[in-house]
Short mmCIF file of C-alpha atoms in Angstrom, two decimals:
data_model
loop_
_atom_site.label_atom_id
_atom_site.label_comp_id
_atom_site.label_asym_id
_atom_site.label_seq_id
_atom_site.Cartn_x
_atom_site.Cartn_y
_atom_site.Cartn_z
CA MET A 16 15.13 -50.64 -32.47
CA LYS A 17 16.49 -53.68 -34.23
CA PRO A 18 18.56 -56.16 -32.22
CA TRP A 19 21.79 -55.27 -34.01
CA GLN A 20 21.24 -51.61 -33.20
CA VAL A 21 20.77 -52.48 -29.53
CA LEU A 22 23.94 -54.57 -29.61
CA THR A 23 25.88 -51.76 -31.26
CA ALA A 24 24.70 -49.25 -28.69
CA LEU A 25 25.65 -51.64 -25.89
CA ALA A 26 29.08 -52.28 -27.39
CA LEU A 27 29.68 -48.56 -27.71
CA VAL A 28 28.54 -47.78 -24.18
CA GLY A 29 30.56 -50.70 -22.79
CA LEU A 30 33.75 -49.66 -24.54
CA ILE A 31 33.36 -46.04 -23.50
CA ALA A 32 32.75 -47.14 -19.92
CA LEU A 33 35.88 -49.33 -19.97
CA PHE A 34 38.05 -46.59 -21.41
CA ALA A 35 36.57 -43.96 -19.11
CA SER A 36 37.35 -46.07 -16.06
CA GLY A 37 40.91 -46.64 -17.25
CA ILE A 38 41.88 -43.23 -18.52
CA GLY A 39 42.51 -41.65 -15.13
CA ARG A 40 44.86 -44.41 -14.01
CA ASP A 41 48.61 -44.24 -14.03
CA PRO A 42 49.74 -46.54 -16.85
CA ARG A 43 53.00 -47.16 -15.01
CA TYR A 44 51.24 -48.47 -11.94
CA ILE A 45 51.23 -52.23 -11.73
CA PRO A 46 48.79 -53.50 -9.14
CA PRO A 47 50.74 -55.75 -6.78
CA ALA A 48 49.68 -59.25 -7.75
CA LEU A 49 51.13 -60.88 -4.64
CA LEU A 50 49.36 -58.75 -2.06
CA GLY A 51 47.70 -61.07 0.45
CA GLN A 52 49.52 -64.03 -1.08
CA PRO A 53 52.23 -66.16 0.53
CA ALA A 54 55.53 -64.39 0.03
CA PRO A 55 57.92 -66.22 -2.28
CA LEU A 56 60.55 -67.89 -0.14
CA PHE A 57 64.03 -67.00 -1.18
CA GLU A 58 67.47 -67.92 -0.08
CA GLY A 59 70.82 -66.53 -1.00
CA THR A 60 74.20 -65.35 0.14
CA THR A 61 74.47 -62.21 2.18
CA LEU A 62 77.03 -59.48 1.71
CA LYS A 63 78.80 -60.95 4.73
CA GLY A 64 79.01 -64.29 2.97
CA GLU A 65 76.42 -66.08 5.09
CA THR A 66 73.50 -68.08 3.77
CA PHE A 67 70.09 -66.57 4.36
CA ARG A 68 66.85 -68.54 4.09
CA LEU A 69 63.55 -66.79 4.49
CA LYS A 70 61.92 -70.02 5.59
CA ASP A 71 64.18 -70.04 8.69
CA HIS A 72 62.28 -66.99 9.93
CA ARG A 73 58.73 -68.23 9.99
CA GLY A 74 56.43 -66.58 12.47
CA LYS A 75 58.19 -63.24 12.29
CA VAL A 76 57.02 -60.03 10.74
CA VAL A 77 59.52 -59.64 7.92
CA PHE A 78 60.49 -56.37 6.33
CA VAL A 79 62.01 -56.97 2.89
CA ASN A 80 63.70 -53.99 1.29
CA PHE A 81 65.09 -54.09 -2.26
CA TRP A 82 67.88 -51.60 -2.77
CA ALA A 83 71.03 -50.89 -4.74
CA THR A 84 73.97 -48.54 -4.44
CA TRP A 85 73.14 -47.01 -7.83
CA CYS A 86 69.64 -46.10 -6.74
CA GLN A 87 68.95 -42.55 -5.65
CA GLY A 88 65.62 -43.30 -3.98
CA CYS A 89 67.43 -45.83 -1.79
CA LYS A 90 69.74 -43.15 -0.42
CA GLU A 91 66.68 -41.03 0.32
CA GLU A 92 65.00 -43.70 2.40
CA HIS A 93 68.18 -44.97 4.03
CA PRO A 94 67.93 -42.87 7.23
CA LEU A 95 64.42 -44.22 7.75
CA LEU A 96 65.66 -47.79 7.31
CA LEU A 97 68.31 -47.14 9.95
CA GLU A 98 65.65 -45.75 12.27
CA ILE A 99 63.41 -48.79 11.77
CA ALA A 100 66.37 -51.07 12.45
CA ARG A 101 67.21 -49.13 15.59
CA ARG A 102 63.65 -49.04 16.94
CA PHE A 103 62.48 -52.54 16.06
CA GLY A 104 65.60 -54.50 15.11
CA SER A 105 65.99 -56.06 18.54
CA ARG A 106 62.44 -57.45 18.63
CA PRO A 107 62.54 -61.25 18.38
CA ASP A 108 59.39 -61.27 16.27
CA PHE A 109 60.70 -58.83 13.68
CA LEU A 110 63.22 -59.31 10.93
CA MET A 111 64.67 -56.85 8.48
CA VAL A 112 66.33 -58.09 5.36
CA GLY A 113 67.76 -56.11 2.50
CA ILE A 114 67.94 -57.45 -1.04
CA ASP A 115 70.93 -55.94 -2.78
CA TYR A 116 69.55 -55.81 -6.29
CA LYS A 117 71.92 -56.09 -9.27
CA ASP A 118 74.85 -54.57 -7.52
CA ASP A 119 78.56 -54.85 -7.09
CA PRO A 120 79.06 -56.55 -3.69
CA GLU A 121 82.22 -54.53 -2.96
CA GLN A 122 80.42 -51.27 -3.57
CA ALA A 123 77.45 -52.47 -1.57
CA ARG A 124 79.66 -53.28 1.41
CA ALA A 125 81.34 -49.89 1.12
CA TYR A 126 77.91 -48.23 0.97
CA LEU A 127 76.83 -49.93 4.19
CA ARG A 128 80.09 -49.00 5.90
CA ARG A 129 79.61 -45.41 4.88
CA TYR A 130 75.90 -44.98 5.56
CA GLY A 131 75.31 -47.70 8.13
CA GLY A 132 72.73 -50.45 7.93
CA ASP A 133 74.74 -53.65 8.21
CA THR A 134 73.00 -54.57 11.45
CA TYR A 135 70.60 -56.67 9.39
CA PRO A 136 71.34 -59.14 6.58
CA HIS A 137 71.52 -58.09 2.95
CA VAL A 138 71.04 -60.86 0.43
CA MET A 139 72.74 -60.43 -2.93
CA ASP A 140 70.47 -60.68 -5.96
CA PRO A 141 72.85 -60.17 -8.88
CA GLN A 142 70.49 -61.62 -11.50
CA GLY A 143 67.38 -59.98 -10.12
CA ARG A 144 65.74 -63.36 -9.64
CA ILE A 145 64.41 -62.67 -6.16
CA ALA A 146 63.14 -59.35 -7.48
CA ILE A 147 61.22 -60.93 -10.35
CA ASP A 148 59.86 -63.52 -7.96
CA TYR A 149 58.38 -60.68 -5.94
CA GLY A 150 56.93 -58.97 -9.01
CA GLN A 151 59.26 -56.05 -8.47
CA TYR A 152 59.97 -53.52 -11.20
CA GLY A 153 62.24 -50.93 -9.68
CA VAL A 154 64.26 -50.04 -6.62
CA PRO A 155 63.61 -49.19 -3.90
CA GLU A 156 60.69 -51.43 -3.16
CA THR A 157 59.61 -52.66 0.24
CA TYR A 158 57.41 -55.58 1.23
CA LEU A 159 56.02 -56.31 4.64
CA LEU A 160 55.26 -59.94 5.49
CA ASP A 161 52.99 -60.89 8.36
CA ARG A 162 53.63 -63.77 10.75
CA GLU A 163 51.87 -66.18 8.41
CA GLY A 164 54.33 -65.24 5.69
CA ARG A 165 51.84 -63.34 3.56
CA ILE A 166 52.68 -60.11 1.83
CA VAL A 167 50.50 -57.55 3.57
CA HIS A 168 51.97 -54.37 2.20
CA LYS A 169 54.07 -53.20 -0.70
CA VAL A 170 55.73 -49.83 -1.08
CA THR A 171 57.09 -48.75 -4.44
CA GLY A 172 59.69 -46.01 -4.27
CA PRO A 173 61.29 -44.47 -1.20
CA LEU A 174 59.69 -45.32 2.12
CA ARG A 175 57.99 -42.45 3.93
CA PRO A 176 58.05 -41.95 7.70
CA GLU A 177 54.27 -42.55 7.88
CA PHE A 178 54.96 -46.16 6.99
CA VAL A 179 56.15 -46.87 10.53
CA GLU A 180 53.02 -45.65 12.31
CA ARG A 181 50.46 -46.58 9.69
CA VAL A 182 51.69 -49.95 8.49
CA LEU A 183 54.58 -51.43 10.44
CA ILE A 184 53.38 -50.89 14.01
CA PRO A 185 49.79 -52.03 13.29
CA VAL A 186 51.08 -55.23 11.68
CA LEU A 187 53.50 -55.83 14.55
CA GLU A 188 50.77 -55.28 17.12
CA SER A 189 47.70 -56.75 15.44
CA GLN A 190 49.05 -60.25 15.39
CA GLN A 191 50.96 -60.29 18.62
CA ARG A 192 47.96 -61.74 20.42
CA SER A 193 47.16 -64.32 17.78
CA GLN A 194 50.60 -65.88 17.74
CA SER A 195 49.71 -68.66 20.12
CA PRO A 196 51.78 -71.63 18.90
CA SER A 197 55.51 -71.15 19.17
CA PRO A 198 56.16 -69.36 15.92
CA SER A 199 59.81 -70.07 15.51
CA SER A 200 59.54 -73.82 15.83
CA PRO A 201 60.75 -75.30 12.57
CA SER A 202 58.04 -77.93 12.55
CA SER A 203 55.23 -75.40 12.64
CA PRO A 204 53.19 -75.31 9.46
CA PRO A 205 54.73 -72.95 6.96
CA VAL A 206 53.00 -70.32 4.96
CA LYS A 207 49.26 -70.79 4.83
CA GLY A 208 47.85 -71.42 1.42
CA GLY A 209 50.67 -73.54 0.18
CA GLU A 210 54.36 -73.18 -0.01
CA ARG A 211 56.12 -72.68 -3.29
CA PRO A 212 58.89 -75.01 -4.28
CA LEU A 213 62.19 -73.26 -4.30
CA SER A 214 65.58 -73.60 -5.74
CA PRO A 215 68.57 -72.49 -3.73
CA GLY A 216 70.94 -69.63 -4.21
CA GLY A 217 68.39 -66.93 -4.85
CA LYS A 218 68.09 -68.16 -8.37
CA GLY A 219 64.86 -68.38 -10.29
CA GLN A 220 62.40 -70.26 -8.24
CA GLY A 221 60.59 -73.30 -9.37
CA LEU A 222 57.09 -73.03 -10.65
CA PRO A 223 54.23 -74.15 -8.51
CA MET B 17 56.08 -40.21 -69.56
CA GLY B 18 56.17 -42.97 -72.18
CA GLU B 19 54.45 -46.32 -71.90
CA ALA B 20 57.77 -48.08 -71.19
CA ASP B 21 58.65 -45.64 -68.41
CA ARG B 22 55.28 -46.15 -66.83
CA MET B 23 55.78 -49.92 -66.88
CA LYS B 24 59.19 -49.54 -65.24
CA THR B 25 57.70 -47.40 -62.48
CA LEU B 26 54.95 -49.93 -61.91
CA VAL B 27 57.39 -52.83 -61.67
CA ALA B 28 59.61 -50.88 -59.27
CA ALA B 29 56.63 -50.05 -57.08
CA CYS B 30 55.56 -53.70 -57.03
CA LEU B 31 59.06 -54.83 -56.07
CA LEU B 32 59.24 -52.24 -53.33
CA GLY B 33 55.86 -53.37 -52.04
CA ILE B 34 56.84 -57.02 -52.06
CA SER B 35 60.15 -56.34 -50.32
CA LEU B 36 58.35 -54.34 -47.64
CA ILE B 37 55.81 -57.08 -47.04
CA THR B 38 58.35 -59.90 -47.00
CA GLY B 39 60.69 -57.75 -44.94
CA PHE B 40 58.09 -57.77 -42.19
CA THR B 41 57.77 -61.51 -42.39
CA PHE B 42 61.51 -62.06 -42.32
CA SER B 43 61.91 -60.11 -39.10
CA ASP B 44 59.44 -62.50 -37.50
CA ALA B 45 60.74 -65.71 -38.94
CA ALA B 46 63.23 -67.97 -37.27
CA THR B 47 66.77 -67.09 -38.16
CA VAL B 48 69.12 -69.82 -39.25
CA GLU B 49 71.13 -69.90 -36.04
CA GLU B 50 68.08 -70.03 -33.79
CA THR B 51 67.70 -73.17 -31.72
CA ALA B 52 64.38 -74.62 -30.62
CA ALA B 53 64.96 -73.14 -27.17
CA ASP B 54 65.63 -69.72 -28.71
CA GLN B 55 62.35 -69.92 -30.55
CA ARG B 56 60.43 -70.78 -27.42
CA VAL B 57 62.10 -67.99 -25.46
CA ARG B 58 61.19 -65.58 -28.24
CA ALA B 59 57.59 -66.78 -28.43
CA ILE B 60 57.13 -66.48 -24.66
CA ALA B 61 58.96 -63.17 -24.37
CA LYS B 62 56.71 -61.68 -27.03
CA GLN B 63 53.63 -62.44 -24.97
CA LEU B 64 54.94 -60.61 -21.93
CA ARG B 65 54.97 -56.91 -21.42
CA CYS B 66 58.03 -55.10 -20.20
CA ALA B 67 57.12 -53.84 -16.73
CA VAL B 68 59.18 -50.65 -17.01
CA CYS B 69 58.42 -49.66 -20.59
CA GLN B 70 54.70 -50.48 -20.99
CA ASN B 71 54.38 -50.64 -24.75
CA GLU B 72 57.17 -53.07 -25.50
CA SER B 73 57.29 -56.77 -24.99
CA ILE B 74 60.20 -58.07 -22.99
CA TYR B 75 61.45 -59.56 -26.24
CA ASP B 76 61.72 -56.12 -27.86
CA SER B 77 62.92 -54.21 -24.83
CA ASN B 78 66.49 -53.70 -23.75
CA ALA B 79 65.56 -52.54 -20.29
CA ASP B 80 67.50 -54.28 -17.53
CA LEU B 81 64.42 -55.94 -16.15
CA ALA B 82 63.43 -57.25 -19.59
CA VAL B 83 66.91 -58.68 -20.11
CA GLN B 84 66.69 -60.45 -16.75
CA MET B 85 63.25 -61.76 -17.55
CA ARG B 86 64.45 -63.16 -20.85
CA ALA B 87 67.31 -64.86 -19.05
CA LEU B 88 64.86 -66.32 -16.56
CA ILE B 89 62.58 -67.55 -19.36
CA ARG B 90 65.58 -69.22 -21.00
CA GLU B 91 66.53 -70.88 -17.74
CA LYS B 92 63.03 -72.22 -17.27
CA VAL B 93 62.78 -73.36 -20.89
CA GLU B 94 66.04 -75.22 -20.49
CA ALA B 95 64.80 -76.70 -17.23
CA GLY B 96 61.88 -78.20 -19.16
CA VAL B 97 59.11 -75.97 -17.85
CA SER B 98 56.20 -75.65 -20.28
CA ASP B 99 55.33 -72.39 -22.05
CA GLU B 100 52.00 -72.12 -20.26
CA GLU B 101 53.62 -72.60 -16.87
CA ILE B 102 56.22 -69.94 -17.59
CA VAL B 103 53.57 -67.42 -18.64
CA ALA B 104 51.49 -68.40 -15.60
CA TYR B 105 54.51 -67.78 -13.37
CA PHE B 106 54.93 -64.22 -14.65
CA VAL B 107 51.19 -63.58 -14.34
CA SER B 108 51.28 -64.83 -10.74
CA ARG B 109 54.04 -62.30 -9.96
CA TYR B 110 52.98 -59.30 -12.01
CA GLY B 111 49.28 -59.91 -12.60
CA ASP B 112 47.43 -59.66 -15.89
CA TYR B 113 49.36 -56.46 -16.50
CA ILE B 114 52.29 -58.49 -17.77
CA LEU B 115 50.29 -59.92 -20.67
CA MET B 116 50.63 -58.05 -23.94
CA GLU B 117 47.15 -59.15 -25.00
CA PRO B 118 44.19 -59.11 -22.64
CA ARG B 119 42.97 -62.59 -21.82
CA LYS B 120 40.00 -63.74 -23.83
CA GLU B 121 37.60 -64.09 -20.92
CA GLY B 122 34.87 -62.23 -19.05
CA VAL B 123 34.56 -58.52 -19.64
CA ASN B 124 37.70 -58.65 -21.81
CA TRP B 125 35.57 -60.09 -24.59
CA LEU B 126 34.14 -56.61 -24.92
CA LEU B 127 37.63 -55.31 -25.71
CA TRP B 128 38.13 -57.96 -28.35
CA LEU B 129 34.74 -57.96 -30.01
CA ALA B 130 33.25 -54.49 -29.58
CA PRO B 131 35.67 -52.76 -32.01
CA LEU B 132 34.98 -55.38 -34.70
CA TRP B 133 31.27 -55.10 -34.11
CA LEU B 134 31.39 -51.30 -34.21
CA LEU B 135 33.46 -51.40 -37.40
CA ALA B 136 30.91 -53.68 -39.07
CA ALA B 137 28.03 -51.49 -37.86
CA GLY B 138 29.85 -48.40 -39.16
CA ILE B 139 30.38 -49.93 -42.60
CA LEU B 140 26.70 -50.94 -42.77
CA LEU B 141 25.68 -47.44 -41.73
CA VAL B 142 27.82 -45.75 -44.40
CA LEU B 143 26.62 -48.17 -47.09
CA GLY B 144 23.01 -47.52 -46.12
CA LEU B 145 23.50 -43.74 -46.23
CA VAL B 146 25.27 -43.84 -49.59
CA LYS B 147 22.48 -45.96 -50.99
CA ARG B 148 19.87 -43.50 -49.76
CA TRP B 149 21.72 -40.48 -51.16
CA ARG B 150 22.04 -42.10 -54.54
CA ARG B 151 18.38 -42.96 -54.59
CA GLU B 152 17.43 -39.38 -53.67
CA GLY B 153 20.00 -37.90 -56.05
CA ALA B 154 18.61 -39.86 -59.00
CA ALA B 155 15.06 -38.85 -58.20
CA SER B 156 15.59 -35.09 -58.23
CA PRO B 157 18.25 -32.65 -59.53
CA ALA B 158 20.28 -30.71 -57.01
CA VAL B 159 18.27 -27.49 -57.55
CA PRO B 160 14.90 -27.79 -59.24
CA ASP B 161 14.72 -25.27 -62.14
CA PRO B 162 12.17 -26.65 -64.58
CA ASP B 163 11.74 -23.64 -66.87
CA GLY B 164 15.36 -22.39 -66.74
CA HIS B 165 14.30 -19.26 -64.88
CA LEU B 166 16.93 -19.57 -62.14
CA HIS B 167 19.65 -20.26 -64.70
CA ARG B 168 18.83 -17.11 -66.66
CA LYS B 169 18.76 -15.07 -63.48
CA LEU B 170 22.17 -16.36 -62.48
CA GLU B 171 23.67 -15.47 -65.88
CA GLU B 172 22.25 -11.99 -65.62
CA GLU B 173 23.71 -11.46 -62.11
CA LEU B 174 27.12 -12.60 -63.28
CA ARG B 175 27.06 -10.27 -66.28
CA ARG B 176 26.04 -7.38 -64.10
CA SER B 177 28.76 -7.97 -61.53
CA ARG B 178 31.43 -8.26 -64.27
CA SER B 179 30.43 -5.02 -65.99
CA GLY B 180 30.16 -3.34 -62.59
CA ARG B 181 33.73 -4.25 -61.75
CA GLU B 182 35.02 -2.99 -65.11
CA GLY B 183 33.23 0.28 -64.46
CA ASP B 184 35.11 0.67 -61.15
CA VAL B 185 38.52 0.47 -62.80
#
């Protein structure tokens, strides 16, 4: 065989292999780019009018849930959120925070009054800037951050009950032993692997 | 159709063609009201894929998320962030998925070059085959019938089948 024939055969086989490996995948699925990476630090105003800063909660396992009143999947998972808040909300090393994504604050407050869930803070994200910073593309979406502030798990769509046993409890327990230095001390080193510069108000965050 | 009519048709077709071609260019060109920032936002937004509609760039899409992303790009452009940094920011959040065109690196080169290579190889193949057919076609007639025997036989068969059919009627 001539060299160009070999090259042609290789190109053909390579392309077919690439397409074959891709054809079974869901084209809507976006692999989470931030998995294992330091979670983007955000700050913003909560529905109760308080300021929330993620960096104030270093050393905790943080459960970040993006939701909206106009989102059907969020209503589906809401009872589970309430259960997680009830079971783990009082732990000092655990924090739940909701991100109220592109919503009317009045309606959001009414929603929480009606369905419950205002035991933990809900940060308003009217422009979707926190959402984009997390690489989010729909609601509901849930991220679990370990004590080092890394994103260890991402759930797209309504949360399922298995999440508690399979993801949340292992993360809460696995690191309990390794949290030797006082985790809540503000002087403790922040997120490993570099902190991202941030701008306040939950607006678009600065580039690294 | 007269000669004049034909000319008119030709001119009309040319004009239509030109307007189509330039029409495409116009849609891509900067409009008069566009500022430098607008142009940069457009250029960046065209490189990024809409996360909820797959085949559209966030420049073309009217999905909520795309609108927000455009607003964010504008904010960053106005804050003096460079184009490369803005694209890198979106890639860091959404991965390579967000890029409309695969990066020109590593195994992606196969995606870029293999189709061109295969096209060239295909053209060469077809040219080679055509050349061979022509050579073979010139050398020998389609059906060799040197003394006209087959031709006569064919005529005879045809005549017989015609008269046979008339006999049936």
